[in-house]
PDB file of C-alpha atoms in Angstrom:
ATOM      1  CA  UNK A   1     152.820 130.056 102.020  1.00 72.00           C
ATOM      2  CA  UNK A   2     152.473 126.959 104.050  1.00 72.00           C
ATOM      3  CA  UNK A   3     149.578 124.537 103.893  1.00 76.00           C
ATOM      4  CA  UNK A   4     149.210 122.284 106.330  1.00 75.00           C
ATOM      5  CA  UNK A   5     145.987 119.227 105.669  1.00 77.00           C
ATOM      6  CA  UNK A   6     144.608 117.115 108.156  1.00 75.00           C
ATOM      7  CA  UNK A   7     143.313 114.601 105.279  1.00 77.00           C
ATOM      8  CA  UNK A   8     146.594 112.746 103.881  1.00 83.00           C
ATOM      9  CA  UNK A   9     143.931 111.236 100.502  1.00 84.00           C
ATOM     10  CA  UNK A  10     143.531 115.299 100.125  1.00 85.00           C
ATOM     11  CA  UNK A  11     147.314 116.574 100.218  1.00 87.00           C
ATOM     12  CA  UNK A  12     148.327 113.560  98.149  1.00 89.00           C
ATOM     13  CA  UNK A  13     145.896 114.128  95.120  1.00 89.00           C
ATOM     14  CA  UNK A  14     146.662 117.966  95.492  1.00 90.00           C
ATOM     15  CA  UNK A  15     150.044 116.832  94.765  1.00 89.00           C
ATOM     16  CA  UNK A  16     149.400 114.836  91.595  1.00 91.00           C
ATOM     17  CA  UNK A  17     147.676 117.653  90.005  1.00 92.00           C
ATOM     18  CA  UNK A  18     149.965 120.342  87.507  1.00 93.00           C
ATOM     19  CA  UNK A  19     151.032 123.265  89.092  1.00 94.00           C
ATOM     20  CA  UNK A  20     148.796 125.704  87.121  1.00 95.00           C
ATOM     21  CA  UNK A  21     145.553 123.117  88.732  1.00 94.00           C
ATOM     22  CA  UNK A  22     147.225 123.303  92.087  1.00 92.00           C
ATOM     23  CA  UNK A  23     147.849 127.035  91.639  1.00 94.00           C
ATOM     24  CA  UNK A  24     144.019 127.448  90.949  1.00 95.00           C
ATOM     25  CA  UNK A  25     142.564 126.044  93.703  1.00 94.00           C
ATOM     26  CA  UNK A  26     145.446 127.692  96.048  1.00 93.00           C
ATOM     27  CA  UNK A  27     143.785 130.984  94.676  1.00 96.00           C
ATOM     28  CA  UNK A  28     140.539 130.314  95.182  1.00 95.00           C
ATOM     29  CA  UNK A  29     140.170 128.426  98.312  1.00 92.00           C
ATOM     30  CA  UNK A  30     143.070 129.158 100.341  1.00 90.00           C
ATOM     31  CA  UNK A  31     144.026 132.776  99.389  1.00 94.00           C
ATOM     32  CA  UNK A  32     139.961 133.863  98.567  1.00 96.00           C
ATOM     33  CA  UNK A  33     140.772 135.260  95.326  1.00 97.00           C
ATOM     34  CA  UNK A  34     138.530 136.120  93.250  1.00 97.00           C
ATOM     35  CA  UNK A  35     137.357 134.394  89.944  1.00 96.00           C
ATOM     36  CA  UNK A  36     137.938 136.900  87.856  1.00 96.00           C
ATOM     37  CA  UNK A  37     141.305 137.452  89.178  1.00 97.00           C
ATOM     38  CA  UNK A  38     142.435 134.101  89.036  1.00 97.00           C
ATOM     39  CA  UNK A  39     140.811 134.251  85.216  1.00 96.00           C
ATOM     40  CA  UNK A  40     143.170 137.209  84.403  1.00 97.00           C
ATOM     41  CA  UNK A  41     146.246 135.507  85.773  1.00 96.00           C
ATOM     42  CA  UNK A  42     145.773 132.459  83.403  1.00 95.00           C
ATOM     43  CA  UNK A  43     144.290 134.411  80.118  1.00 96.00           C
ATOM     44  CA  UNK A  44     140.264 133.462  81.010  1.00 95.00           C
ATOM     45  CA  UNK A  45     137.115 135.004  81.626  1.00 96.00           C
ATOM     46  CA  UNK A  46     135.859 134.597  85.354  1.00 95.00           C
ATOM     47  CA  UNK A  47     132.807 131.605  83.755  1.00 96.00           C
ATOM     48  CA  UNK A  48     135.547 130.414  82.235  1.00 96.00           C
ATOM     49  CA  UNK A  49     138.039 130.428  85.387  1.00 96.00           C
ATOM     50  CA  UNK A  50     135.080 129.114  87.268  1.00 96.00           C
ATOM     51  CA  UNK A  51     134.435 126.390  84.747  1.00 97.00           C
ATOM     52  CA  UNK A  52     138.715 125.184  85.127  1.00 96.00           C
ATOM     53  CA  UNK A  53     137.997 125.488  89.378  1.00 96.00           C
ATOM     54  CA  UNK A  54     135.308 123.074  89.221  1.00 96.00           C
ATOM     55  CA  UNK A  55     136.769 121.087  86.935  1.00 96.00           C
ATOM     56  CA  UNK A  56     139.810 120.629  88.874  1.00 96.00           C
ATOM     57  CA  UNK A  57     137.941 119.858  92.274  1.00 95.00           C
ATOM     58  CA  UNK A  58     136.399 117.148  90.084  1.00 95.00           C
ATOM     59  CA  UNK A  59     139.660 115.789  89.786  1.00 94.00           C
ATOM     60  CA  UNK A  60     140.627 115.516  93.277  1.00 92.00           C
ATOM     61  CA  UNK A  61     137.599 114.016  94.148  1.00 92.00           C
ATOM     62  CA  UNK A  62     138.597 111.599  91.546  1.00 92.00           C
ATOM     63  CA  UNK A  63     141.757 111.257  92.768  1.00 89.00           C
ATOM     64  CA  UNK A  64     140.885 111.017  96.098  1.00 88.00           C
ATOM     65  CA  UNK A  65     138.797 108.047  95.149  1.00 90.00           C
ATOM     66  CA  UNK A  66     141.353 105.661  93.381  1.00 89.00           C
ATOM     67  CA  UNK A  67     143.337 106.549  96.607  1.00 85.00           C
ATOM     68  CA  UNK A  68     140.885 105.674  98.588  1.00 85.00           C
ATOM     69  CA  UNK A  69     140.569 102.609  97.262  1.00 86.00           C
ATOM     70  CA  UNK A  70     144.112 101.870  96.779  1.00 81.00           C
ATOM     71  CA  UNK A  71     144.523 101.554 100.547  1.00 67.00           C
TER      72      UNK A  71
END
């Protein structure tokens, strides 16, 4: 699938993250899968998939920062 972002900070920190982190939020936000799906894929339970998820979008907004501020 094809993703296309009208925020340029957003598609660049998306594309520092690891592909199982990119993967993740794919899953979740883009494709609507379910925690506990996503969980299974990558060995958790769904609080525990939701725990990685948030933790990631931490990380972009993180990353989106430093970007931010780079410019």
């Amino acid at each position: 699938d094809t993703v296309i972002f009208s925020s340029g900070l957003l598609a660049e920190a998306l594309s520092r993250l690891d592909t199982k982190k990119r993967e993740m939020v794919y899953l979740s936000f883009f494709q609507k899968v379910p925690q506990h799906e996503i969980g299974r894929r990558y060995g958790y339970c769904r609080s525990s998939a939701s725990y990685h998820i948030r933790k990631v979008l931490g990380q972009l907004y993180e990353e989106m920062e430093g970007l931010a501020h780079e410019e």
